C-alpha positions in Angstrom: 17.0 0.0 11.1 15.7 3.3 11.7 11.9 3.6 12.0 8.9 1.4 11.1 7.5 2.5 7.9 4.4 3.0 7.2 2.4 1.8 3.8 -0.9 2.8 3.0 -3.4 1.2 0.8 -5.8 3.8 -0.3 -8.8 2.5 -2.6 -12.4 1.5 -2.5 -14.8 -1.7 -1.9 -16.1 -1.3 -5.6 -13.7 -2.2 -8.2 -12.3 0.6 -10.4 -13.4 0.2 -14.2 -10.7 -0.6 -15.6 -9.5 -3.2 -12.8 -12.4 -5.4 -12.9 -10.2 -8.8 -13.7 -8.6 -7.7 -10.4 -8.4 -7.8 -7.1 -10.3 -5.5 -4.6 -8.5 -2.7 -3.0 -8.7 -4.5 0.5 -7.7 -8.0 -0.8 -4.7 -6.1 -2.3 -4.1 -4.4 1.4 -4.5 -7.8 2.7 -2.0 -9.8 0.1 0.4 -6.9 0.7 0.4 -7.2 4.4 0.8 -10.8 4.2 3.7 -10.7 1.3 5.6 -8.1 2.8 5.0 -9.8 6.8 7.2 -13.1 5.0 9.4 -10.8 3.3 10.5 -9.2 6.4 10.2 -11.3 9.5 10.9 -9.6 12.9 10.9 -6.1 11.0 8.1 -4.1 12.1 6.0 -2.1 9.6 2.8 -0.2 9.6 -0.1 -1.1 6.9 -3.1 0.6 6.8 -5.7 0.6 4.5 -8.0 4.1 3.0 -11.2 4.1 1.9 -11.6 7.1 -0.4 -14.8 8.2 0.1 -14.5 7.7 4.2 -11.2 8.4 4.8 -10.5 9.1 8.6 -9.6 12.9 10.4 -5.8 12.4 9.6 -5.7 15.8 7.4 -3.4 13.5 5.1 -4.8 10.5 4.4 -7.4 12.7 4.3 -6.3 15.2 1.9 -4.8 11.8 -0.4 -7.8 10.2 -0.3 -9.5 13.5 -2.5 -6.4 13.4 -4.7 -7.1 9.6 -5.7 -10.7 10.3 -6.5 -10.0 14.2 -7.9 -7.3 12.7 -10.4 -8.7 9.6 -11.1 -5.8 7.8 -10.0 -6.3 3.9 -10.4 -6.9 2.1 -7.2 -5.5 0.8 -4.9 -2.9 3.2 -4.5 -0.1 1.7 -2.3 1.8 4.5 -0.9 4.8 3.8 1.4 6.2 6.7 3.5 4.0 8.6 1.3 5.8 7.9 -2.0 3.2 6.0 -4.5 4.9 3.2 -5.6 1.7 1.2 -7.1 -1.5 1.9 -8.8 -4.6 -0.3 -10.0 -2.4 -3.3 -9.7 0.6 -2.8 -7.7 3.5 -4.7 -7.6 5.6 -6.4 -5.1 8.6 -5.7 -6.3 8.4 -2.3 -6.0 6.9 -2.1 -2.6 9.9 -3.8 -1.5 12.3 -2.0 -3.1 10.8 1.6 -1.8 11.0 -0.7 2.1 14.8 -1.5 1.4 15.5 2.3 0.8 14.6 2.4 4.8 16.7 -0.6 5.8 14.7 -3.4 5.6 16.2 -6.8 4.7 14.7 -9.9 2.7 15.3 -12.6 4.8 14.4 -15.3 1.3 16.3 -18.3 2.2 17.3 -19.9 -1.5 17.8 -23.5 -2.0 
């Protein structure tokens, strides 16, 4: 496996109006980190969690943290090596299928 990729959660601690049955944008960072730290033991990953409205000097998370609020994108926004591959309520599946694209494997043990 190549590099450890990095997922981003980017949202806000007030729930977005149409996600109010749902869970906040840093419970979802937290389930995420959690879900995808069983999914893939031993395989390193970065998770890092955006607030829009203070998002830190990296001109990136920066400049997505605008886009989410200028667009009105539904948050969270889970990003992994930049590609979005959730909004408002993001699913697991998806976050690990973008992670397998880059090597990682599920180590699920069935029955």
């Amino acid at each position: 496996m190549g590099n450890m990729v990095e997922i981003v959660v980017y949202g806000t601690e007030q729930l977005c109006a149409s996600c109010v049955n749902l869970p906040s944008s840093k419970e979802t960072y937290e389930w995420l980190e959690a879900a995808i730290s069983r999914k893939y033991p031993e395989q390193p990953f970065l998770i890092s969690y955006v607030d829009i409205f203070s998002p830190p000097e990296d001109e990136e998370k920066r400049s997505f943290a605008k886009r989410v609020v200028e667009e009105d994108l539904f948050y969270p926004v889970v990003l992994v090596e930049g590609e979005i591959v959730g909004e408002g309520n993001p699913k697991l599946k998806a976050v690990y299928a973008e992670m397998e694209k880059y090597g990682y494997k599920s180590e699920d043990k069935k029955g």
